[in-house]
mmCIF file of C-alpha atoms (C1' of nucleotides) in Angstrom:
data_model
loop_
_atom_site.group_PDB
_atom_site.id
_atom_site.type_symbol
_atom_site.label_atom_id
_atom_site.label_comp_id
_atom_site.label_asym_id
_atom_site.label_seq_id
_atom_site.Cartn_x
_atom_site.Cartn_y
_atom_site.Cartn_z
ATOM 1 C CA MET V 1 -46.944 -111.319 88.235
ATOM 2 C CA THR V 2 -48.846 -110.341 85.215
ATOM 3 C CA ASN V 3 -46.911 -107.409 83.925
ATOM 4 C CA SER V 4 -45.300 -104.072 84.757
ATOM 5 C CA HIS V 5 -41.714 -103.290 85.147
ATOM 6 C CA GLN V 6 -39.842 -105.271 87.782
ATOM 7 C CA PRO V 7 -39.253 -103.283 90.971
ATOM 8 C CA ASP V 8 -40.340 -106.518 92.600
ATOM 9 C CA THR V 9 -37.048 -108.212 91.913
ATOM 10 C CA ALA V 10 -35.017 -105.462 93.513
ATOM 11 C CA ALA V 11 -37.182 -105.395 96.612
ATOM 12 C CA VAL V 12 -36.927 -109.126 97.067
ATOM 13 C CA SER V 13 -33.222 -108.985 96.520
ATOM 14 C CA ALA V 14 -32.833 -106.381 99.246
ATOM 15 C CA ALA V 15 -34.898 -108.462 101.637
ATOM 16 C CA GLU V 16 -32.877 -111.549 100.836
ATOM 17 C CA ARG V 17 -29.672 -109.717 101.587
ATOM 18 C CA LEU V 18 -31.069 -108.493 104.872
ATOM 19 C CA TYR V 19 -32.189 -111.968 105.856
ATOM 20 C CA THR V 20 -28.836 -113.447 104.920
ATOM 21 C CA VAL V 21 -26.926 -110.986 107.062
ATOM 22 C CA LEU V 22 -29.296 -111.392 109.980
ATOM 23 C CA ALA V 23 -29.041 -115.176 109.788
ATOM 24 C CA ALA V 24 -25.277 -114.812 110.026
ATOM 25 C CA ILE V 25 -25.422 -113.030 113.385
ATOM 26 C CA PRO V 26 -24.043 -115.518 115.899
ATOM 27 C CA ALA V 27 -25.838 -116.423 119.121
ATOM 28 C CA GLY V 28 -24.881 -114.251 122.057
ATOM 29 C CA THR V 29 -24.292 -111.323 119.731
ATOM 30 C CA VAL V 30 -26.527 -108.310 119.291
ATOM 31 C CA VAL V 31 -26.672 -105.702 116.553
ATOM 32 C CA THR V 32 -28.634 -102.485 116.189
ATOM 33 C CA TYR V 33 -31.121 -101.882 113.409
ATOM 34 C CA GLY V 34 -28.750 -99.367 111.897
ATOM 35 C CA GLN V 35 -25.785 -101.728 112.048
ATOM 36 C CA LEU V 36 -27.791 -104.506 110.469
ATOM 37 C CA ALA V 37 -28.920 -102.197 107.689
ATOM 38 C CA ALA V 38 -25.343 -101.095 107.043
ATOM 39 C CA LEU V 39 -24.061 -104.669 107.120
ATOM 40 C CA ALA V 40 -26.655 -105.586 104.524
ATOM 41 C CA GLY V 41 -25.420 -102.746 102.384
ATOM 42 C CA PHE V 42 -28.165 -100.218 103.113
ATOM 43 C CA PRO V 43 -26.915 -97.422 105.347
ATOM 44 C CA ARG V 44 -29.603 -95.096 106.788
ATOM 45 C CA ARG V 45 -32.262 -97.780 106.375
ATOM 46 C CA ALA V 46 -32.734 -98.656 110.058
ATOM 47 C CA ARG V 47 -36.468 -98.012 109.964
ATOM 48 C CA TRP V 48 -36.814 -100.199 106.943
ATOM 49 C CA VAL V 49 -35.142 -103.022 108.855
ATOM 50 C CA GLY V 50 -37.651 -102.575 111.654
ATOM 51 C CA GLN V 51 -40.491 -102.717 109.185
ATOM 52 C CA MET V 52 -39.131 -105.862 107.594
ATOM 53 C CA LEU V 53 -38.758 -107.595 110.940
ATOM 54 C CA GLN V 54 -42.296 -106.657 111.875
ATOM 55 C CA ARG V 55 -43.596 -108.185 108.675
ATOM 56 C CA LEU V 56 -41.548 -111.287 109.371
ATOM 57 C CA PRO V 57 -43.608 -114.491 109.711
ATOM 58 C CA GLU V 58 -43.511 -116.244 113.066
ATOM 59 C CA GLY V 59 -42.218 -119.509 111.685
ATOM 60 C CA SER V 60 -39.085 -117.767 110.481
ATOM 61 C CA ARG V 61 -35.878 -119.049 112.007
ATOM 62 C CA LEU V 62 -34.207 -115.674 111.707
ATOM 63 C CA PRO V 63 -32.745 -114.413 115.003
ATOM 64 C CA TRP V 64 -34.897 -111.269 115.196
ATOM 65 C CA HIS V 65 -34.276 -111.094 118.944
ATOM 66 C CA ARG V 66 -30.628 -110.234 118.338
ATOM 67 C CA VAL V 67 -31.647 -106.919 116.855
ATOM 68 C CA ILE V 68 -31.911 -104.030 119.328
ATOM 69 C CA ASN V 69 -31.991 -100.254 119.021
ATOM 70 C CA ALA V 70 -29.074 -97.861 119.273
ATOM 71 C CA GLN V 71 -30.049 -97.115 122.859
ATOM 72 C CA GLY V 72 -29.027 -100.624 123.772
ATOM 73 C CA ARG V 73 -32.608 -101.631 124.547
ATOM 74 C CA SER V 74 -35.388 -103.685 123.079
ATOM 75 C CA SER V 75 -37.607 -101.577 120.845
ATOM 76 C CA PHE V 76 -40.749 -103.227 122.211
ATOM 77 C CA PRO V 77 -42.863 -101.669 124.961
ATOM 78 C CA PRO V 78 -41.558 -103.048 128.288
ATOM 79 C CA ALA V 79 -45.043 -104.316 129.100
ATOM 80 C CA SER V 80 -45.459 -106.277 125.876
ATOM 81 C CA PRO V 81 -45.042 -110.051 125.581
ATOM 82 C CA ALA V 82 -42.565 -109.563 122.760
ATOM 83 C CA TYR V 83 -40.329 -107.572 125.088
ATOM 84 C CA ALA V 84 -40.149 -110.360 127.644
ATOM 85 C CA ARG V 85 -39.676 -112.916 124.881
ATOM 86 C CA GLN V 86 -36.766 -111.063 123.349
ATOM 87 C CA LEU V 87 -34.989 -110.620 126.668
ATOM 88 C CA GLN V 88 -35.529 -114.244 127.556
ATOM 89 C CA LEU V 89 -34.077 -115.420 124.261
ATOM 90 C CA LEU V 90 -31.077 -113.140 124.654
ATOM 91 C CA ARG V 91 -30.417 -114.214 128.239
ATOM 92 C CA ALA V 92 -30.615 -117.809 127.082
ATOM 93 C CA GLU V 93 -27.729 -117.009 124.765
ATOM 94 C CA GLY V 94 -25.674 -115.541 127.560
ATOM 95 C CA VAL V 95 -26.355 -111.892 126.859
ATOM 96 C CA VAL V 96 -26.264 -109.788 130.009
ATOM 97 C CA ILE V 97 -29.228 -107.499 130.549
ATOM 98 C CA SER V 98 -29.571 -105.065 133.432
ATOM 99 C CA PRO V 99 -32.782 -104.910 135.491
ATOM 100 C CA SER V 100 -33.675 -101.676 133.736
ATOM 101 C CA GLY V 101 -33.583 -103.479 130.418
ATOM 102 C CA ARG V 102 -30.236 -102.212 129.236
ATOM 103 C CA ILE V 103 -28.542 -104.797 127.028
ATOM 104 C CA ALA V 104 -24.802 -105.236 127.443
ATOM 105 C CA LEU V 105 -22.841 -104.520 124.301
ATOM 106 C CA GLN V 106 -20.823 -107.211 122.603
ATOM 107 C CA ARG V 107 -17.510 -107.872 124.319
ATOM 108 C CA HIS V 108 -14.618 -108.791 122.062
ATOM 109 C CA GLY V 109 -13.098 -111.970 123.345
ATOM 110 C CA LEU V 110 -15.386 -114.721 124.500
ATOM 111 C CA ASN V 111 -17.697 -116.272 121.963
ATOM 112 C "C1'" DT Z 1 -48.782 -88.716 94.051
ATOM 113 C "C1'" DT Z 2 -49.326 -86.904 98.413
ATOM 114 C "C1'" DC Z 3 -49.971 -88.070 103.422
ATOM 115 C "C1'" DG Z 4 -49.538 -90.577 107.704
ATOM 116 C "C1'" DT Z 5 -47.049 -93.967 110.160
ATOM 117 C "C1'" DG Z 6 -43.185 -96.461 112.280
ATOM 118 C "C1'" DA Z 7 -39.567 -103.229 116.104
ATOM 119 C "C1'" DC Z 8 -35.028 -96.027 114.026
ATOM 120 C "C1'" DC Z 9 -31.038 -92.519 115.024
ATOM 121 C "C1'" DT Z 10 -28.703 -88.486 116.846
ATOM 122 C "C1'" DA Z 11 -28.370 -84.329 119.327
ATOM 123 C "C1'" DG Z 12 -29.864 -81.365 123.179
ATOM 124 C "C1'" DC Z 13 -31.626 -80.382 127.494
ATOM 125 C "C1'" DA G 1 -30.674 -91.369 133.753
ATOM 126 C "C1'" DG G 2 -34.790 -90.001 131.091
ATOM 127 C "C1'" DC G 3 -37.592 -87.020 127.710
ATOM 128 C "C1'" DT G 4 -38.093 -84.068 123.419
ATOM 129 C "C1'" DA G 5 -37.404 -82.555 118.815
ATOM 130 C "C1'" DG G 6 -35.799 -82.951 114.191
ATOM 131 C "C1'" DG G 7 -34.181 -85.879 110.610
ATOM 132 C "C1'" DC G 8 -34.278 -89.978 107.788
ATOM 133 C "C1'" DC G 9 -36.369 -93.302 104.594
ATOM 134 C "C1'" DA G 10 -39.485 -96.876 102.928
ATOM 135 C "C1'" DC G 11 -44.125 -98.597 102.873
ATOM 136 C "C1'" DG G 12 -49.199 -98.675 102.406
ATOM 137 C "C1'" DA G 13 -53.698 -96.313 101.910
#
DNA sequence: TTCGTGACCTAGC
DNA sequence: AGCTAGGCCACGA
């Protein structure tokens, strides 16, 4: 970082906050992009969350699969490998998913 | 800086 | 239930 102002710091900080919140999402729980953004302190930044997750390295241990859209579905094309992967990971955590791909919302009680 | 794009969201039909 | 249209906001070329 040779110079300039420091918008870098703020950007990193935002990402760190997002990652922290995402890492805190317990297994068997799902959140929407919008919810995650709000939880991280950035309301109306759902698309930004999606962009961040896309840029996420594969080795990351962040539970990206617990993030779904407001429609209650995976945001990947149903035919894509990522789609199947996400659903598999969620089912492995006990999340109920209908044959049409609809993901059951969090039930207060168990878990 | 303007423009195009997107792992989004909500409202309407 | 599914599709469309408009809105939103950040990012990269």
